[in-house]
Amino acid sequence: MKILVLNSGSSSVKYQLWDTPDKGVLAKGLVSRIGIDDPLHQHKVNDREIEFAPDEPINHEKAIQLLLDALVSPKHGVIARIDEIDAVGHRVVHGGEKFSDSALITPEVIEAIKECIPLAPLHNPPNLMGIIACEKVLDVPQVAIFDTAFHQTMEPYAYIYALPYEFYDEYKIRRYGFHGTSHYYVAHQAAKMLGKRIEELKIITAHLGNGASITAVKNGKCIDTSMGLTPLEGLVMGTRCGDIDPAIVLFIMEQKNIDIKATNNLLNKKSGLLGISGATNDLRDVLKASANGVYRAKLALDVYCYRIRKYIGAYTAAMGGVDVLVFTAGIGENASPIRKKAVEGLEFAGLILDDDKNNRTVGIPGDISAKDASARILVIPTNEELVIATETERIVNENLN
Ligand code: ADP
């Protein structure tokens, strides 16, 4: 089945054309600077990248038309006709409590995604724009794959905040969690790598990218995850603070006399590795600065890794043990010093690194645990687009065949 995978953001649309189940990615690309000057379209087939610069501002519908044109172009296309595309899979950030599974897009599903806008005001509207634009230019089934769906198996004691319960009833304030497709993918890959059934494993998955979250997966089901109502909670991230005393927010607003928007910006865009280091949110640069003896860079790494270690400990307790720890995403897949520091002192839980294997495993899958350790530590490159493609195929087959 040929499936177009779309990730529509406010000013960009990322795409991949998949041929499932065996042929993989035929082409991919990014249309960026939507709605502003100087739009850009980068299209990649195999290792060849072509850039187009549309000469006037574009909207989401035009962006999708451009990427479809590129896919059928005689020069750098990979299909002869648009109607070779069998379905479209959309990444949708927030599915609230309505979606614990991917869903075939219908008018009711679009309404339900709209109802989740207050929970993800920056993400769901552009996701919807992608869906609506596609409906205009393609007459094929479309499927929504939600970042929150995998976490819907959490028990109320893991997702309810200790606020007046009416806030849950009235506003649906609770823990939702994000990066669900990534946690789902690497947890299943981990079971495969170990030749075990996921139903018999206690897995902790650490997705460490610019955004970062960590999830406890017991017997194949998410039982807890570090992101909350929004992606701000939990681990220290590139520019997000993760867990803090909520009273700090009130204190800062009062002391600095800043409004909700500025405070939101401070916590989401100015904090994390960037905030502590004062220089950068890019982990590679923080590592370099720390190696050069810059105190705040070293401190940022210490705080970053200590937070991960605490969560691993908490989730080990929550699951009554741990069989596998998985590292994924930009930092998890590549940054061996972070992996080493994050698991320091966790020998009591059976999590022991092999330094050589850890150092050698950069950007590739591998088992980096010491031979005799009772738990495994794995590095698994994530592949959210693969999950979106296979989920789309599954939902289309279930609903339409
Ligand atoms: P996003 O959340 O934007 O998808 P990524 O998963 O691409 O983020 O991760 C970005 C982070 O990964 C950055 O902090 C970057 O410094 C880090 N990273 C990427 N490659 C390496 C590497 N080789 N060594 C250390 N860190 C890396």
Short mmCIF file of C-alpha atoms and ligand atoms in Angstrom, two decimals:
data_model
loop_
_atom_site.label_atom_id
_atom_site.label_comp_id
_atom_site.label_asym_id
_atom_site.label_seq_id
_atom_site.Cartn_x
_atom_site.Cartn_y
_atom_site.Cartn_z
CA MET A 1 0.00 0.00 0.00
CA LYS A 2 1.35 3.48 -0.82
CA ILE A 3 0.87 5.74 2.17
CA LEU A 4 1.61 9.42 2.47
CA VAL A 5 2.71 10.24 6.03
CA LEU A 6 2.18 13.87 7.02
CA ASN A 7 3.27 15.89 10.03
CA SER A 8 1.67 19.32 9.67
CA GLY A 9 2.99 22.07 11.88
CA SER A 10 1.99 25.73 12.02
CA SER A 11 4.56 26.80 9.43
CA SER A 12 5.74 23.51 7.92
CA VAL A 13 4.59 20.17 6.53
CA LYS A 14 6.94 17.19 6.80
CA TYR A 15 6.17 14.25 4.54
CA GLN A 16 7.24 10.73 3.65
CA LEU A 17 5.78 8.48 0.98
CA TRP A 18 5.86 4.87 2.21
CA ASP A 19 5.38 1.66 0.30
CA THR A 20 4.22 -0.78 2.98
CA PRO A 21 4.92 -3.38 4.13
CA ASP A 22 8.32 -4.02 2.55
CA LYS A 23 9.64 -1.27 0.34
CA GLY A 24 9.97 1.49 2.95
CA VAL A 25 10.34 5.20 2.23
CA LEU A 26 10.14 6.13 -1.48
CA ALA A 27 10.57 9.90 -0.99
CA LYS A 28 10.44 12.45 1.78
CA GLY A 29 10.66 16.15 2.31
CA LEU A 30 9.72 19.31 4.07
CA VAL A 31 7.72 22.35 2.99
CA SER A 32 8.62 25.15 5.38
CA ARG A 33 7.91 28.84 5.94
CA ILE A 34 4.18 28.33 5.24
CA GLY A 35 2.23 31.56 5.69
CA ILE A 36 5.35 33.73 5.67
CA ASP A 37 7.77 35.09 3.09
CA ASP A 38 10.24 32.95 1.17
CA PRO A 39 8.64 29.50 1.44
CA LEU A 40 10.97 26.58 0.86
CA HIS A 41 10.34 23.05 -0.37
CA GLN A 42 13.03 20.40 0.14
CA HIS A 43 12.34 17.07 -1.56
CA LYS A 44 14.53 14.01 -1.15
CA VAL A 45 14.65 10.79 -3.16
CA ASN A 46 17.30 8.30 -2.03
CA ASP A 47 20.21 10.61 -1.16
CA ARG A 48 19.39 13.26 -3.73
CA GLU A 49 17.86 16.45 -2.36
CA ILE A 50 16.15 19.04 -4.56
CA GLU A 51 15.16 22.47 -3.33
CA PHE A 52 12.33 24.57 -4.71
CA ALA A 53 11.60 28.14 -3.73
CA PRO A 54 7.96 29.06 -4.50
CA ASP A 55 7.84 32.73 -5.47
CA GLU A 56 4.89 33.74 -3.30
CA PRO A 57 3.66 32.89 0.22
CA ILE A 58 1.75 29.60 0.45
CA ASN A 59 -0.91 28.10 2.72
CA HIS A 60 -1.21 24.46 3.90
CA GLU A 61 -3.32 23.45 0.90
CA LYS A 62 -0.75 24.84 -1.52
CA ALA A 63 2.04 23.15 0.46
CA ILE A 64 0.33 19.79 0.05
CA GLN A 65 -0.23 20.46 -3.64
CA LEU A 66 3.50 21.23 -4.01
CA LEU A 67 4.61 18.03 -2.33
CA LEU A 68 2.15 15.99 -4.43
CA ASP A 69 3.52 17.66 -7.58
CA ALA A 70 7.03 16.68 -6.54
CA LEU A 71 5.97 13.07 -5.89
CA VAL A 72 4.57 12.70 -9.44
CA SER A 73 7.14 14.87 -11.22
CA PRO A 74 8.75 13.02 -14.18
CA LYS A 75 12.12 14.42 -13.08
CA HIS A 76 12.26 13.70 -9.36
CA GLY A 77 8.99 11.94 -8.63
CA VAL A 78 8.55 8.36 -7.43
CA ILE A 79 5.00 7.62 -8.64
CA ALA A 80 3.38 8.19 -12.03
CA ARG A 81 -0.02 9.39 -10.82
CA ILE A 82 -1.51 10.85 -7.64
CA ASP A 83 -4.11 8.06 -7.53
CA GLU A 84 -1.32 5.59 -6.76
CA ILE A 85 -1.45 6.96 -3.20
CA ASP A 86 -3.80 4.65 -1.29
CA ALA A 87 -4.13 6.53 2.01
CA VAL A 88 -2.78 9.38 4.10
CA GLY A 89 -1.62 9.04 7.73
CA HIS A 90 -1.55 12.22 9.81
CA ARG A 91 0.33 12.78 13.03
CA VAL A 92 -2.11 14.44 15.45
CA VAL A 93 -0.63 15.64 18.72
CA HIS A 94 -3.61 15.55 21.08
CA GLY A 95 -6.43 13.03 21.10
CA GLY A 96 -7.54 13.78 24.66
CA GLU A 97 -9.47 10.93 26.28
CA LYS A 98 -11.42 10.28 23.10
CA PHE A 99 -8.72 8.39 21.25
CA SER A 100 -6.89 5.40 22.64
CA ASP A 101 -6.25 4.13 19.13
CA SER A 102 -5.63 5.56 15.67
CA ALA A 103 -8.80 6.57 13.84
CA LEU A 104 -10.14 6.71 10.30
CA ILE A 105 -10.88 10.38 9.68
CA THR A 106 -14.59 11.16 9.46
CA PRO A 107 -16.50 14.40 10.14
CA GLU A 108 -17.04 13.13 13.74
CA VAL A 109 -13.31 12.50 14.21
CA ILE A 110 -12.51 15.98 12.89
CA GLU A 111 -14.99 17.41 15.43
CA ALA A 112 -13.37 15.42 18.22
CA ILE A 113 -9.88 16.66 17.24
CA LYS A 114 -11.28 20.19 17.28
CA GLU A 115 -12.63 19.63 20.79
CA CYS A 116 -9.06 18.82 21.90
CA ILE A 117 -7.74 22.20 20.68
CA PRO A 118 -7.82 23.78 24.18
CA LEU A 119 -5.47 20.96 25.31
CA ALA A 120 -2.99 21.55 22.44
CA PRO A 121 -3.63 25.03 21.06
CA LEU A 122 -0.33 25.18 19.17
CA HIS A 123 -0.44 21.73 17.64
CA ASN A 124 -3.96 20.49 16.90
CA PRO A 125 -4.97 23.46 14.67
CA PRO A 126 -2.11 22.96 12.16
CA ASN A 127 -2.63 19.17 12.31
CA LEU A 128 -6.26 19.83 11.33
CA MET A 129 -5.22 22.21 8.57
CA GLY A 130 -3.17 19.37 7.06
CA ILE A 131 -6.16 17.01 7.22
CA ILE A 132 -8.58 19.51 5.70
CA ALA A 133 -6.12 20.52 2.96
CA CYS A 134 -5.63 16.84 2.06
CA GLU A 135 -9.37 16.26 1.86
CA LYS A 136 -9.52 18.98 -0.78
CA VAL A 137 -6.81 17.60 -3.03
CA LEU A 138 -6.91 13.82 -2.47
CA ASP A 139 -9.85 11.43 -2.54
CA VAL A 140 -8.41 8.63 -0.37
CA PRO A 141 -8.94 7.41 3.22
CA GLN A 142 -7.13 9.44 5.85
CA VAL A 143 -6.09 8.22 9.28
CA ALA A 144 -5.15 10.15 12.44
CA ILE A 145 -2.38 8.75 14.64
CA PHE A 146 -2.29 10.43 18.04
CA ASP A 147 0.78 11.20 20.16
CA THR A 148 -1.36 10.67 23.25
CA ALA A 149 -3.09 7.37 22.32
CA PHE A 150 -0.47 4.91 23.63
CA HIS A 151 -0.65 6.49 27.10
CA GLN A 152 -4.41 6.06 27.45
CA THR A 153 -3.89 2.77 29.32
CA MET A 154 -2.67 4.62 32.45
CA GLU A 155 -4.77 4.06 35.58
CA PRO A 156 -6.50 7.06 37.17
CA TYR A 157 -3.99 7.03 40.07
CA ALA A 158 -1.24 7.72 37.51
CA TYR A 159 -3.04 10.40 35.54
CA ILE A 160 -5.09 12.35 38.09
CA TYR A 161 -3.42 15.45 39.57
CA ALA A 162 -4.12 16.23 43.22
CA LEU A 163 -6.20 19.30 42.36
CA PRO A 164 -9.91 19.74 43.11
CA TYR A 165 -11.50 16.90 41.14
CA GLU A 166 -13.88 19.33 39.39
CA PHE A 167 -10.93 20.51 37.28
CA TYR A 168 -10.74 17.04 35.77
CA ASP A 169 -14.51 16.88 35.22
CA GLU A 170 -14.79 20.36 33.84
CA TYR A 171 -11.56 20.91 31.89
CA LYS A 172 -10.19 17.37 31.51
CA ILE A 173 -7.03 18.42 33.35
CA ARG A 174 -5.03 15.19 33.77
CA ARG A 175 -1.80 13.56 32.62
CA TYR A 176 -1.97 12.64 28.93
CA GLY A 177 1.66 12.15 27.88
CA PHE A 178 3.16 12.64 24.42
CA HIS A 179 5.70 10.97 22.06
CA GLY A 180 3.32 7.97 22.22
CA THR A 181 4.19 6.60 18.77
CA SER A 182 7.89 6.68 19.65
CA HIS A 183 7.47 4.96 23.03
CA TYR A 184 5.18 2.36 21.42
CA TYR A 185 7.67 1.69 18.62
CA VAL A 186 10.82 1.34 20.70
CA ALA A 187 9.09 -0.76 23.39
CA HIS A 188 7.95 -3.25 20.72
CA GLN A 189 11.35 -3.19 19.01
CA ALA A 190 13.01 -3.88 22.37
CA ALA A 191 10.90 -7.01 22.85
CA LYS A 192 11.79 -8.10 19.29
CA MET A 193 15.52 -7.50 19.86
CA LEU A 194 15.39 -9.66 22.99
CA GLY A 195 13.27 -12.37 21.35
CA LYS A 196 10.63 -11.97 24.07
CA ARG A 197 6.92 -11.19 24.14
CA ILE A 198 6.26 -7.61 25.17
CA GLU A 199 3.52 -8.93 27.51
CA GLU A 200 6.20 -10.47 29.74
CA LEU A 201 8.47 -7.41 30.03
CA LYS A 202 8.87 -4.38 32.26
CA ILE A 203 10.29 -1.73 29.95
CA ILE A 204 11.35 1.88 30.53
CA THR A 205 11.62 3.92 27.32
CA ALA A 206 13.57 7.19 27.40
CA HIS A 207 12.86 9.41 24.39
CA LEU A 208 15.57 12.08 24.64
CA GLY A 209 15.32 14.57 21.79
CA ASN A 210 14.94 18.33 21.98
CA GLY A 211 11.70 17.44 23.74
CA ALA A 212 12.11 14.52 26.12
CA SER A 213 9.88 12.07 27.94
CA ILE A 214 10.17 8.74 29.70
CA THR A 215 7.55 6.01 29.93
CA ALA A 216 6.96 2.85 31.98
CA VAL A 217 5.60 0.04 29.81
CA LYS A 218 4.46 -3.00 31.79
CA ASN A 219 3.26 -6.09 29.93
CA GLY A 220 2.95 -4.04 26.73
CA LYS A 221 0.86 -1.25 28.27
CA CYS A 222 1.90 2.26 29.26
CA ILE A 223 1.39 2.60 33.01
CA ASP A 224 3.04 6.00 33.49
CA THR A 225 4.77 8.72 31.52
CA SER A 226 6.61 11.89 32.43
CA MET A 227 4.86 14.49 30.24
CA GLY A 228 1.54 15.67 31.59
CA LEU A 229 -1.37 17.82 30.50
CA THR A 230 1.17 19.47 28.21
CA PRO A 231 4.68 18.48 27.12
CA LEU A 232 6.20 20.77 29.77
CA GLU A 233 6.26 18.29 32.66
CA GLY A 234 8.88 15.71 33.48
CA LEU A 235 12.45 15.53 32.24
CA VAL A 236 14.71 18.52 31.64
CA MET A 237 14.55 19.28 27.88
CA GLY A 238 16.33 21.50 25.37
CA THR A 239 14.35 24.59 26.31
CA ARG A 240 11.62 23.27 28.67
CA CYS A 241 12.07 23.15 32.41
CA GLY A 242 10.31 19.84 33.11
CA ASP A 243 9.26 19.30 36.76
CA ILE A 244 9.39 22.37 38.97
CA ASP A 245 7.57 23.50 42.08
CA PRO A 246 4.36 25.01 40.64
CA ALA A 247 4.62 27.86 43.13
CA ILE A 248 7.71 29.05 41.24
CA VAL A 249 5.43 30.05 38.36
CA LEU A 250 3.38 32.33 40.60
CA PHE A 251 6.52 33.70 42.25
CA ILE A 252 8.14 34.59 38.92
CA MET A 253 4.97 36.19 37.56
CA GLU A 254 4.73 38.37 40.64
CA GLN A 255 8.42 39.27 40.92
CA LYS A 256 8.97 39.95 37.22
CA ASN A 257 5.47 41.30 36.68
CA ILE A 258 5.05 39.25 33.51
CA ASP A 259 1.85 37.92 31.95
CA ILE A 260 0.75 34.38 31.08
CA LYS A 261 2.19 34.51 27.57
CA ALA A 262 5.63 35.66 28.71
CA THR A 263 5.66 33.10 31.53
CA ASN A 264 4.68 30.33 29.13
CA ASN A 265 7.49 31.40 26.83
CA LEU A 266 9.97 31.42 29.73
CA LEU A 267 9.08 27.89 30.84
CA ASN A 268 8.84 26.38 27.33
CA LYS A 269 11.46 28.27 25.33
CA LYS A 270 14.02 29.75 27.72
CA SER A 271 14.51 27.00 30.29
CA GLY A 272 15.94 23.48 30.27
CA LEU A 273 19.50 23.00 28.98
CA LEU A 274 19.35 26.49 27.48
CA GLY A 275 18.24 28.07 30.73
CA ILE A 276 20.82 26.45 32.97
CA SER A 277 23.74 26.67 30.54
CA GLY A 278 22.77 30.19 29.48
CA ALA A 279 24.18 29.40 26.05
CA THR A 280 22.48 26.66 24.05
CA ASN A 281 19.74 24.05 23.91
CA ASP A 282 21.81 21.78 21.66
CA LEU A 283 23.24 18.96 23.72
CA ARG A 284 26.33 18.64 21.54
CA ASP A 285 27.30 22.22 22.39
CA VAL A 286 26.55 21.71 26.09
CA LEU A 287 28.81 18.63 26.08
CA LYS A 288 31.61 20.61 24.42
CA ALA A 289 31.31 23.53 26.83
CA SER A 290 31.28 21.16 29.79
CA ALA A 291 34.42 19.42 28.50
CA ASN A 292 36.01 22.88 28.33
CA GLY A 293 35.26 23.40 32.01
CA VAL A 294 32.28 25.77 31.72
CA TYR A 295 30.53 25.42 35.11
CA ARG A 296 26.94 26.07 33.99
CA ALA A 297 27.24 23.64 31.08
CA LYS A 298 28.44 20.90 33.45
CA LEU A 299 25.66 21.79 35.88
CA ALA A 300 23.07 21.56 33.07
CA LEU A 301 24.28 18.03 32.26
CA ASP A 302 24.25 17.03 35.92
CA VAL A 303 20.66 18.23 36.38
CA TYR A 304 19.61 16.66 33.06
CA CYS A 305 21.01 13.21 33.88
CA TYR A 306 19.98 13.21 37.54
CA ARG A 307 16.36 13.85 36.51
CA ILE A 308 16.46 10.89 34.10
CA ARG A 309 17.98 8.67 36.82
CA LYS A 310 15.24 9.66 39.30
CA TYR A 311 12.52 8.77 36.80
CA ILE A 312 14.14 5.43 36.02
CA GLY A 313 14.13 4.71 39.76
CA ALA A 314 10.52 5.81 40.14
CA TYR A 315 9.31 3.71 37.21
CA THR A 316 11.29 0.70 38.40
CA ALA A 317 9.38 1.02 41.68
CA ALA A 318 6.07 1.61 39.86
CA MET A 319 6.51 -1.61 37.83
CA GLY A 320 8.05 -3.69 40.64
CA GLY A 321 11.31 -4.01 38.68
CA VAL A 322 12.77 -3.36 35.28
CA ASP A 323 13.85 -5.78 32.54
CA VAL A 324 14.80 -3.31 29.83
CA LEU A 325 15.77 0.34 29.58
CA VAL A 326 15.63 1.81 26.06
CA PHE A 327 17.31 5.03 24.92
CA THR A 328 16.00 6.71 21.77
CA ALA A 329 15.77 10.03 19.81
CA GLY A 330 18.64 12.43 19.01
CA ILE A 331 20.28 12.39 22.44
CA GLY A 332 19.30 8.85 23.45
CA GLU A 333 20.57 7.39 20.17
CA ASN A 334 23.81 9.34 19.97
CA ALA A 335 25.02 10.78 23.26
CA SER A 336 26.89 7.97 25.02
CA PRO A 337 28.13 10.25 27.87
CA ILE A 338 24.52 11.10 28.75
CA ARG A 339 23.49 7.44 28.77
CA LYS A 340 26.44 6.63 31.03
CA LYS A 341 25.70 9.41 33.48
CA ALA A 342 21.93 8.74 33.52
CA VAL A 343 22.34 5.12 34.65
CA GLU A 344 25.14 5.74 37.16
CA GLY A 345 24.24 4.20 40.50
CA LEU A 346 21.43 2.06 39.10
CA GLU A 347 23.43 -1.17 39.42
CA PHE A 348 21.09 -2.18 42.28
CA ALA A 349 18.28 -2.41 39.69
CA GLY A 350 20.40 -4.57 37.38
CA LEU A 351 21.10 -1.67 35.00
CA ILE A 352 24.84 -1.85 34.30
CA LEU A 353 26.49 -0.35 31.21
CA ASP A 354 29.33 -1.82 29.20
CA ASP A 355 31.45 1.27 28.50
CA ASP A 356 32.92 0.00 25.25
CA LYS A 357 29.56 -1.03 23.82
CA ASN A 358 28.07 2.27 24.95
CA ASN A 359 30.80 4.29 23.24
CA ARG A 360 30.53 2.28 20.04
CA THR A 361 26.73 2.51 19.79
CA VAL A 362 26.11 5.88 18.17
CA GLY A 363 23.06 6.28 15.92
CA ILE A 364 22.62 2.53 15.55
CA PRO A 365 20.64 -0.05 17.48
CA GLY A 366 22.49 -2.10 20.06
CA ASP A 367 22.58 -3.74 23.48
CA ILE A 368 24.92 -1.65 25.60
CA SER A 369 24.51 -3.49 28.89
CA ALA A 370 27.20 -5.46 30.69
CA LYS A 371 27.11 -9.15 29.80
CA ASP A 372 26.07 -10.44 33.19
CA ALA A 373 23.70 -7.63 34.15
CA SER A 374 20.20 -8.79 35.08
CA ALA A 375 18.50 -6.03 33.05
CA ARG A 376 19.20 -4.95 29.47
CA ILE A 377 20.03 -1.43 28.31
CA LEU A 378 19.24 -0.93 24.61
CA VAL A 379 19.72 1.85 22.09
CA ILE A 380 16.94 1.83 19.46
CA PRO A 381 16.58 4.53 16.79
CA THR A 382 12.97 5.66 16.82
CA ASN A 383 10.79 5.67 13.70
CA GLU A 384 7.52 7.48 14.26
CA GLU A 385 6.78 7.68 10.52
CA LEU A 386 6.95 3.89 10.23
CA VAL A 387 4.36 3.60 13.01
CA ILE A 388 2.13 6.15 11.26
CA ALA A 389 2.43 4.25 7.95
CA THR A 390 1.71 0.83 9.45
CA GLU A 391 -1.12 2.15 11.62
CA THR A 392 -2.67 3.81 8.57
CA GLU A 393 -2.52 0.55 6.65
CA ARG A 394 -4.07 -1.36 9.59
CA ILE A 395 -6.93 1.11 10.10
CA VAL A 396 -7.70 1.28 6.37
CA ASN A 397 -7.78 -2.52 6.14
CA GLU A 398 -9.96 -2.84 9.25
CA ASN A 399 -12.45 -0.21 8.14
CA LEU A 400 -12.69 -0.43 4.40
CA ASN A 401 -11.92 -3.99 3.36
P1 ADP B 1 13.56 16.72 18.09
O1 ADP B 1 12.85 16.63 19.41
O2 ADP B 1 13.69 18.12 17.58
O3 ADP B 1 13.09 15.71 17.06
P2 ADP B 1 16.01 15.17 18.02
O4 ADP B 1 15.47 13.83 18.35
O5 ADP B 1 16.51 15.42 16.64
O6 ADP B 1 15.04 16.34 18.47
O7 ADP B 1 17.22 15.48 19.06
C1 ADP B 1 17.91 16.68 19.08
C2 ADP B 1 18.99 16.60 20.15
O8 ADP B 1 19.86 15.49 19.87
C3 ADP B 1 19.87 17.86 20.20
O9 ADP B 1 20.05 18.26 21.54
C4 ADP B 1 21.18 17.37 19.63
O10 ADP B 1 22.28 18.04 20.18
C5 ADP B 1 21.19 15.92 20.05
N1 ADP B 1 22.10 15.14 19.21
C6 ADP B 1 21.98 14.84 17.90
N2 ADP B 1 23.08 14.17 17.46
C7 ADP B 1 23.91 14.04 18.52
C8 ADP B 1 25.19 13.45 18.72
N3 ADP B 1 25.83 12.84 17.73
N4 ADP B 1 25.72 13.52 19.95
C9 ADP B 1 25.07 14.15 20.96
N5 ADP B 1 23.86 14.71 20.84
C10 ADP B 1 23.28 14.66 19.65
#
